[in-house]
Amino acid sequence: MFYEGNQELSNFLGWVSIACWLVVYSPQIIENYVLQSGEGLSVSFVAIWLVGDLCNLSGAMMANLIPTIIILGTYYSVCDAILLFQIYYYRRKKAQRAARLLLADEAEESTCCNEESPLLPGDGRAEVSTKKSMSKDTLKFVSALLFVFGVGLAAWAVDRHIHRGMPRTRPEEVIEWRSQLLGWISAALFLGARIPQIVKNLSTRCEGLSPFLFVYAISGNTTYVLSILAASLNIKHLAANAPWIAGSALTVFLDLFVLYQFFCFRLEDDRRADEVERSE
C-alpha cells in the first residue's frame, strides 16, 4: 500500500517553491541593471534554460500536472526571456557608446587625451577588489531564505483560509508519450544548461553573477520536488512526474557546485587581499 500523501503539506511546499521562484531571477536582473551588463551570465546557459522551460511547460500542460508546475513553467519562461534581453541590450548599448566615443576622438585629434580619464566615461565601474566577510554573506543568504520561506508560509495560509471547508481534488494525471518526452528533454536541458555557466565562471571568477540566483534555485527546486512527493508516492503519480522530479533534483547538485565556485573564488580573493595588506 502506497503513501497517498498529505495534500496540505504538498500545498505548503508548493507555495514555498513558488515564493522562491518568484524572486529567483530578481537578484540577477538587478545585478545586470546595476552593472549595466549581462556578461556574468553565459548566453548558452540562459538560452538552453529557456528552451528547457518551454518544453517543461508544454509537457506539464499536456499531462495536466498540478498547477504549481504550470504556473512556475510560465513564469520561468518569461524571466529567461528578460535575462536574454538584458544581455543583448547592454551589449548593444555598450557598442553604441563606444562608437560615439570613437567619433568624438576622431573629431578632436588635435586635443591631447587625459590618460587619467576612464575609457568609457559614465560606464566605467572599476574592478575594485573589496574584502568581504564570508560570515556576512552567509547571514545574507540565511536572512533572504527565511524571508522567502515566510512569504511562502503566508501565501499557503491565505490559500488555506480561502479554501477552508472546500474539498481539494488533484487534477487527473495523464501518462502519455508526448508529455513524458518533453519532460525528459527539459530535464536534460536544465542539466546541460549549467555546464556552459560553470565553464564561464572559470574565466570570469563569477564576476557579474549573483549567487542568490542559485541559492533561490536550490531552495525552489528542493521544495518543488518535495511538494510532488508529499502529494503522493503512488507509482502512477511518480511516473507522471518522473521527468520533473529528476530534472529538479539533479540540477540542485550542479547549482551547489556553482555556489562552491563562488566561495572558492571569494576565499582566494580574501587571501590575496590579506597578502596585499601585509606587503604594504
mmCIF file of C-alpha atoms in Angstrom:
data_model
loop_
_atom_site.group_PDB
_atom_site.id
_atom_site.type_symbol
_atom_site.label_atom_id
_atom_site.label_comp_id
_atom_site.label_asym_id
_atom_site.label_seq_id
_atom_site.Cartn_x
_atom_site.Cartn_y
_atom_site.Cartn_z
ATOM 1 C CA MET A 1 0.000 0.000 0.000
ATOM 2 C CA PHE A 2 1.466 3.290 -1.130
ATOM 3 C CA TYR A 3 1.547 6.509 0.824
ATOM 4 C CA GLU A 4 -1.319 8.579 -0.570
ATOM 5 C CA GLY A 5 0.216 11.820 0.584
ATOM 6 C CA ASN A 6 -0.627 14.873 2.596
ATOM 7 C CA GLN A 7 -2.292 17.492 0.405
ATOM 8 C CA GLU A 8 -1.804 20.278 2.950
ATOM 9 C CA LEU A 9 1.924 19.586 3.190
ATOM 10 C CA SER A 10 2.160 19.407 -0.591
ATOM 11 C CA ASN A 11 0.335 22.740 -0.915
ATOM 12 C CA PHE A 12 2.602 24.353 1.684
ATOM 13 C CA LEU A 13 5.794 23.158 -0.040
ATOM 14 C CA GLY A 14 4.343 24.159 -3.386
ATOM 15 C CA TRP A 15 3.720 27.729 -2.192
ATOM 16 C CA VAL A 16 7.232 27.955 -0.718
ATOM 17 C CA SER A 17 8.614 26.746 -4.051
ATOM 18 C CA ILE A 18 6.600 29.366 -5.915
ATOM 19 C CA ALA A 19 7.846 32.060 -3.499
ATOM 20 C CA CYS A 20 11.460 31.007 -4.160
ATOM 21 C CA TRP A 21 10.988 31.037 -7.915
ATOM 22 C CA LEU A 22 9.137 34.353 -7.914
ATOM 23 C CA VAL A 23 12.288 36.031 -6.599
ATOM 24 C CA VAL A 24 14.966 33.734 -8.042
ATOM 25 C CA TYR A 25 15.611 35.891 -11.088
ATOM 26 C CA SER A 26 15.327 39.242 -9.313
ATOM 27 C CA PRO A 27 18.898 39.347 -7.883
ATOM 28 C CA GLN A 28 20.438 38.634 -11.306
ATOM 29 C CA ILE A 29 18.170 41.095 -13.111
ATOM 30 C CA ILE A 30 19.091 43.762 -10.549
ATOM 31 C CA GLU A 31 22.790 42.816 -10.776
ATOM 32 C CA ASN A 32 22.680 43.225 -14.560
ATOM 33 C CA TYR A 33 20.963 46.607 -14.215
ATOM 34 C CA VAL A 34 23.461 47.904 -11.649
ATOM 35 C CA LEU A 35 26.449 46.765 -13.725
ATOM 36 C CA GLN A 36 24.743 47.758 -16.999
ATOM 37 C CA SER A 37 25.974 44.408 -18.269
ATOM 38 C CA GLY A 38 24.835 40.818 -18.505
ATOM 39 C CA GLU A 39 28.273 39.403 -19.228
ATOM 40 C CA GLY A 40 28.371 37.472 -15.951
ATOM 41 C CA LEU A 41 25.828 35.098 -17.485
ATOM 42 C CA SER A 42 26.560 32.551 -20.178
ATOM 43 C CA VAL A 43 24.242 33.122 -23.152
ATOM 44 C CA SER A 44 24.129 29.356 -23.694
ATOM 45 C CA PHE A 45 23.081 28.868 -20.068
ATOM 46 C CA VAL A 46 20.098 31.219 -20.365
ATOM 47 C CA ALA A 47 19.109 30.134 -23.889
ATOM 48 C CA ILE A 48 19.135 26.414 -23.023
ATOM 49 C CA TRP A 49 17.303 27.218 -19.797
ATOM 50 C CA LEU A 50 14.587 28.981 -21.810
ATOM 51 C CA VAL A 51 14.154 26.055 -24.218
ATOM 52 C CA GLY A 52 14.019 23.680 -21.249
ATOM 53 C CA ASP A 53 11.369 25.784 -19.524
ATOM 54 C CA LEU A 54 9.246 25.879 -22.681
ATOM 55 C CA CYS A 55 9.482 22.080 -23.009
ATOM 56 C CA ASN A 56 8.712 21.757 -19.311
ATOM 57 C CA LEU A 57 5.637 23.983 -19.624
ATOM 58 C CA SER A 58 4.334 22.210 -22.733
ATOM 59 C CA GLY A 59 4.769 18.763 -21.210
ATOM 60 C CA ALA A 60 3.152 19.775 -17.922
ATOM 61 C CA MET A 61 0.094 21.167 -19.723
ATOM 62 C CA MET A 62 -0.251 18.036 -21.857
ATOM 63 C CA ALA A 63 -0.032 15.785 -18.785
ATOM 64 C CA ASN A 64 -2.442 18.003 -16.794
ATOM 65 C CA LEU A 65 0.013 18.154 -13.879
ATOM 66 C CA ILE A 66 -0.528 20.043 -10.618
ATOM 67 C CA PRO A 67 -0.991 23.838 -11.043
ATOM 68 C CA THR A 68 2.323 24.578 -9.282
ATOM 69 C CA ILE A 69 4.256 23.093 -12.211
ATOM 70 C CA ILE A 70 2.299 25.012 -14.863
ATOM 71 C CA ILE A 71 2.451 28.355 -13.018
ATOM 72 C CA LEU A 72 6.184 28.046 -12.471
ATOM 73 C CA GLY A 73 6.840 26.946 -16.066
ATOM 74 C CA THR A 74 5.118 30.044 -17.437
ATOM 75 C CA TYR A 75 6.931 32.382 -15.059
ATOM 76 C CA TYR A 76 10.335 30.789 -15.755
ATOM 77 C CA SER A 77 9.950 31.286 -19.493
ATOM 78 C CA VAL A 78 9.145 34.983 -19.128
ATOM 79 C CA CYS A 79 12.107 35.596 -16.794
ATOM 80 C CA ASP A 80 14.517 33.688 -19.054
ATOM 81 C CA ALA A 81 13.465 35.957 -21.909
ATOM 82 C CA ILE A 82 14.109 39.039 -19.729
ATOM 83 C CA LEU A 83 17.657 37.864 -18.915
ATOM 84 C CA LEU A 84 18.422 37.232 -22.596
ATOM 85 C CA PHE A 85 17.046 40.672 -23.465
ATOM 86 C CA GLN A 86 19.302 42.281 -20.850
ATOM 87 C CA ILE A 87 22.431 40.555 -22.158
ATOM 88 C CA TYR A 88 21.934 41.741 -25.735
ATOM 89 C CA TYR A 89 20.505 45.135 -24.796
ATOM 90 C CA TYR A 90 23.528 46.049 -22.683
ATOM 91 C CA ARG A 91 25.905 44.711 -25.336
ATOM 92 C CA ARG A 92 24.270 46.940 -27.944
ATOM 93 C CA LYS A 93 24.254 49.902 -25.558
ATOM 94 C CA LYS A 94 27.979 49.444 -24.864
ATOM 95 C CA ALA A 95 28.775 49.168 -28.581
ATOM 96 C CA GLN A 96 26.813 52.356 -29.347
ATOM 97 C CA ARG A 97 28.599 54.232 -26.560
ATOM 98 C CA ALA A 98 31.982 53.050 -27.811
ATOM 99 C CA ALA A 99 31.096 54.167 -31.353
ATOM 100 C CA ARG A 100 30.135 57.642 -30.125
ATOM 101 C CA LEU A 101 33.400 57.953 -28.204
ATOM 102 C CA LEU A 102 35.359 56.863 -31.267
ATOM 103 C CA LEU A 103 33.689 59.546 -33.366
ATOM 104 C CA ALA A 104 34.372 62.138 -30.674
ATOM 105 C CA ASP A 105 38.053 61.137 -30.581
ATOM 106 C CA GLU A 106 38.364 61.475 -34.347
ATOM 107 C CA ALA A 107 36.792 64.950 -34.199
ATOM 108 C CA GLU A 108 39.287 66.047 -31.569
ATOM 109 C CA GLU A 109 42.514 64.601 -32.959
ATOM 110 C CA SER A 110 44.389 67.765 -32.082
ATOM 111 C CA THR A 111 43.314 67.583 -28.444
ATOM 112 C CA CYS A 112 45.514 65.654 -26.071
ATOM 113 C CA CYS A 113 43.784 62.921 -24.180
ATOM 114 C CA ASN A 114 43.944 62.854 -20.447
ATOM 115 C CA GLU A 115 45.399 59.430 -19.703
ATOM 116 C CA GLU A 116 43.927 59.504 -16.225
ATOM 117 C CA SER A 117 40.348 59.612 -17.503
ATOM 118 C CA PRO A 118 38.422 56.354 -17.998
ATOM 119 C CA LEU A 119 37.966 54.869 -21.455
ATOM 120 C CA LEU A 120 34.191 54.779 -21.123
ATOM 121 C CA PRO A 121 33.104 57.758 -19.014
ATOM 122 C CA GLY A 122 29.919 57.211 -17.082
ATOM 123 C CA ASP A 123 30.104 53.463 -17.595
ATOM 124 C CA GLY A 124 33.416 52.646 -16.031
ATOM 125 C CA ARG A 125 32.836 50.591 -12.980
ATOM 126 C CA ALA A 126 36.298 49.942 -11.676
ATOM 127 C CA GLU A 127 37.002 46.405 -10.673
ATOM 128 C CA VAL A 128 37.831 47.286 -7.115
ATOM 129 C CA SER A 129 38.833 44.353 -5.010
ATOM 130 C CA THR A 130 36.975 44.525 -1.750
ATOM 131 C CA LYS A 131 37.437 42.101 1.067
ATOM 132 C CA LYS A 132 34.046 40.777 2.094
ATOM 133 C CA SER A 133 33.283 38.725 5.099
ATOM 134 C CA MET A 134 32.166 35.170 4.404
ATOM 135 C CA SER A 135 30.087 35.235 7.562
ATOM 136 C CA LYS A 136 28.303 38.363 6.335
ATOM 137 C CA ASP A 137 27.460 36.672 3.022
ATOM 138 C CA THR A 138 26.187 33.601 4.863
ATOM 139 C CA LEU A 139 23.989 35.797 7.048
ATOM 140 C CA LYS A 140 22.566 37.458 3.938
ATOM 141 C CA PHE A 141 21.784 34.067 2.384
ATOM 142 C CA VAL A 142 20.060 32.795 5.534
ATOM 143 C CA SER A 143 18.077 36.024 6.017
ATOM 144 C CA ALA A 144 16.929 36.024 2.390
ATOM 145 C CA LEU A 145 15.840 32.387 2.591
ATOM 146 C CA LEU A 146 13.940 32.947 5.840
ATOM 147 C CA PHE A 147 12.143 35.889 4.228
ATOM 148 C CA VAL A 148 11.158 33.841 1.163
ATOM 149 C CA PHE A 149 10.022 30.899 3.294
ATOM 150 C CA GLY A 150 7.964 33.369 5.347
ATOM 151 C CA VAL A 151 6.308 34.669 2.176
ATOM 152 C CA GLY A 152 5.553 31.093 1.111
ATOM 153 C CA LEU A 153 4.070 30.320 4.516
ATOM 154 C CA ALA A 154 1.886 33.436 4.350
ATOM 155 C CA ALA A 155 0.684 32.533 0.829
ATOM 156 C CA TRP A 156 -0.154 28.995 1.970
ATOM 157 C CA ALA A 157 -2.078 30.347 4.987
ATOM 158 C CA VAL A 158 -4.098 32.707 2.788
ATOM 159 C CA ASP A 159 -4.814 29.923 0.285
ATOM 160 C CA ARG A 160 -5.885 27.609 3.105
ATOM 161 C CA HIS A 161 -8.199 30.269 4.537
ATOM 162 C CA ILE A 162 -9.804 30.938 1.146
ATOM 163 C CA HIS A 163 -10.448 27.245 0.515
ATOM 164 C CA ARG A 164 -11.445 26.427 4.088
ATOM 165 C CA GLY A 165 -14.213 23.833 4.161
ATOM 166 C CA MET A 166 -13.897 23.205 0.434
ATOM 167 C CA PRO A 167 -12.825 19.740 -0.770
ATOM 168 C CA ARG A 168 -9.488 19.630 -2.598
ATOM 169 C CA THR A 169 -9.090 17.384 -5.618
ATOM 170 C CA ARG A 170 -5.953 16.861 -7.675
ATOM 171 C CA PRO A 171 -6.247 17.015 -11.462
ATOM 172 C CA GLU A 172 -6.216 13.579 -13.029
ATOM 173 C CA GLU A 173 -2.658 12.966 -14.181
ATOM 174 C CA VAL A 174 -2.151 11.522 -17.630
ATOM 175 C CA ILE A 175 0.886 9.486 -18.642
ATOM 176 C CA GLU A 176 1.360 9.786 -22.380
ATOM 177 C CA TRP A 177 4.496 9.724 -24.505
ATOM 178 C CA ARG A 178 4.470 13.337 -25.778
ATOM 179 C CA SER A 179 4.380 14.965 -22.352
ATOM 180 C CA GLN A 180 6.903 12.475 -20.990
ATOM 181 C CA LEU A 181 9.262 13.092 -23.931
ATOM 182 C CA LEU A 182 9.053 16.870 -23.461
ATOM 183 C CA GLY A 183 9.563 16.439 -19.735
ATOM 184 C CA TRP A 184 12.725 14.360 -20.174
ATOM 185 C CA ILE A 185 14.050 16.747 -22.831
ATOM 186 C CA SER A 186 13.537 19.669 -20.449
ATOM 187 C CA ALA A 187 15.294 17.759 -17.648
ATOM 188 C CA ALA A 188 18.303 17.110 -19.913
ATOM 189 C CA LEU A 189 18.350 20.759 -20.991
ATOM 190 C CA PHE A 190 18.257 22.020 -17.388
ATOM 191 C CA LEU A 191 21.241 19.843 -16.567
ATOM 192 C CA GLY A 192 23.134 20.772 -19.735
ATOM 193 C CA ALA A 193 22.481 24.484 -19.269
ATOM 194 C CA ARG A 194 24.614 24.594 -16.129
ATOM 195 C CA ILE A 195 27.726 23.319 -17.905
ATOM 196 C CA PRO A 196 28.473 26.452 -20.021
ATOM 197 C CA GLN A 197 27.877 28.652 -16.953
ATOM 198 C CA ILE A 198 30.262 26.570 -14.836
ATOM 199 C CA VAL A 199 32.893 26.807 -17.609
ATOM 200 C CA LYS A 200 32.365 30.572 -17.977
ATOM 201 C CA ASN A 201 32.805 31.045 -14.231
ATOM 202 C CA LEU A 202 36.355 29.694 -14.529
ATOM 203 C CA SER A 203 37.318 32.721 -16.637
ATOM 204 C CA THR A 204 35.073 35.391 -15.074
ATOM 205 C CA ARG A 205 35.552 34.157 -11.480
ATOM 206 C CA CYS A 206 31.762 34.584 -11.071
ATOM 207 C CA GLU A 207 32.032 38.368 -11.570
ATOM 208 C CA GLY A 208 28.660 39.824 -12.553
ATOM 209 C CA LEU A 209 26.837 36.685 -11.419
ATOM 210 C CA SER A 210 24.512 36.832 -8.420
ATOM 211 C CA PRO A 211 24.908 33.890 -6.010
ATOM 212 C CA PHE A 212 21.315 34.456 -4.880
ATOM 213 C CA LEU A 213 20.150 33.213 -8.295
ATOM 214 C CA PHE A 214 21.485 29.776 -7.346
ATOM 215 C CA VAL A 215 20.568 29.928 -3.639
ATOM 216 C CA TYR A 216 16.928 30.528 -4.557
ATOM 217 C CA ALA A 217 17.077 27.971 -7.398
ATOM 218 C CA ILE A 218 18.315 25.293 -4.984
ATOM 219 C CA SER A 219 15.590 26.151 -2.469
ATOM 220 C CA GLY A 220 12.906 26.320 -5.158
ATOM 221 C CA ASN A 221 13.882 23.018 -6.763
ATOM 222 C CA THR A 222 14.164 21.231 -3.420
ATOM 223 C CA THR A 223 10.735 22.323 -2.155
ATOM 224 C CA TYR A 224 9.316 21.699 -5.638
ATOM 225 C CA VAL A 225 10.388 18.040 -5.609
ATOM 226 C CA LEU A 226 9.226 17.625 -2.004
ATOM 227 C CA SER A 227 5.802 19.079 -2.886
ATOM 228 C CA ILE A 228 5.392 16.425 -5.592
ATOM 229 C CA LEU A 229 6.490 13.610 -3.272
ATOM 230 C CA ALA A 230 4.309 14.899 -0.422
ATOM 231 C CA ALA A 231 1.238 14.766 -2.667
ATOM 232 C CA SER A 232 1.568 11.014 -3.163
ATOM 233 C CA LEU A 233 4.041 8.165 -3.510
ATOM 234 C CA ASN A 234 1.673 6.260 -5.751
ATOM 235 C CA ILE A 235 3.508 4.666 -8.702
ATOM 236 C CA LYS A 236 1.305 6.383 -11.293
ATOM 237 C CA HIS A 237 1.855 9.780 -9.665
ATOM 238 C CA LEU A 238 5.630 9.278 -9.508
ATOM 239 C CA ALA A 239 5.759 8.023 -13.107
ATOM 240 C CA ALA A 240 3.771 11.006 -14.400
ATOM 241 C CA ASN A 241 6.073 13.423 -12.561
ATOM 242 C CA ALA A 242 9.347 11.490 -13.046
ATOM 243 C CA PRO A 243 10.944 13.897 -15.575
ATOM 244 C CA TRP A 244 10.209 16.920 -13.386
ATOM 245 C CA ILE A 245 11.426 15.184 -10.245
ATOM 246 C CA ALA A 246 14.668 14.098 -11.954
ATOM 247 C CA GLY A 247 15.294 17.454 -13.642
ATOM 248 C CA SER A 248 14.832 19.488 -10.482
ATOM 249 C CA ALA A 249 16.649 17.097 -8.145
ATOM 250 C CA LEU A 250 19.736 16.719 -10.332
ATOM 251 C CA THR A 251 20.114 20.430 -11.085
ATOM 252 C CA VAL A 252 20.356 21.046 -7.338
ATOM 253 C CA PHE A 253 23.753 19.310 -7.324
ATOM 254 C CA LEU A 254 25.071 21.421 -10.216
ATOM 255 C CA ASP A 255 23.779 24.610 -8.584
ATOM 256 C CA LEU A 256 25.585 23.613 -5.392
ATOM 257 C CA PHE A 257 28.765 23.304 -7.460
ATOM 258 C CA VAL A 258 28.262 26.852 -8.781
ATOM 259 C CA LEU A 259 27.937 28.091 -5.197
ATOM 260 C CA TYR A 260 31.123 26.176 -4.406
ATOM 261 C CA GLN A 261 32.817 28.162 -7.195
ATOM 262 C CA PHE A 262 31.577 31.422 -5.667
ATOM 263 C CA PHE A 263 33.008 30.630 -2.248
ATOM 264 C CA CYS A 264 36.297 29.296 -3.624
ATOM 265 C CA PHE A 265 36.889 32.482 -5.623
ATOM 266 C CA ARG A 266 35.827 34.626 -2.663
ATOM 267 C CA LEU A 267 38.247 32.832 -0.346
ATOM 268 C CA GLU A 268 41.025 33.243 -2.895
ATOM 269 C CA ASP A 269 40.269 36.968 -3.260
ATOM 270 C CA ASP A 270 40.306 37.388 0.527
ATOM 271 C CA ARG A 271 43.626 35.583 0.732
ATOM 272 C CA ARG A 272 45.117 37.850 -1.937
ATOM 273 C CA ALA A 273 43.747 40.908 -0.143
ATOM 274 C CA ASP A 274 45.450 39.758 3.063
ATOM 275 C CA GLU A 275 48.747 39.329 1.222
ATOM 276 C CA VAL A 276 48.483 42.844 -0.250
ATOM 277 C CA GLU A 277 47.757 44.323 3.196
ATOM 278 C CA ARG A 278 50.752 42.534 4.691
ATOM 279 C CA SER A 279 53.051 43.677 1.876
ATOM 280 C CA GLU A 280 52.009 47.293 2.408
#
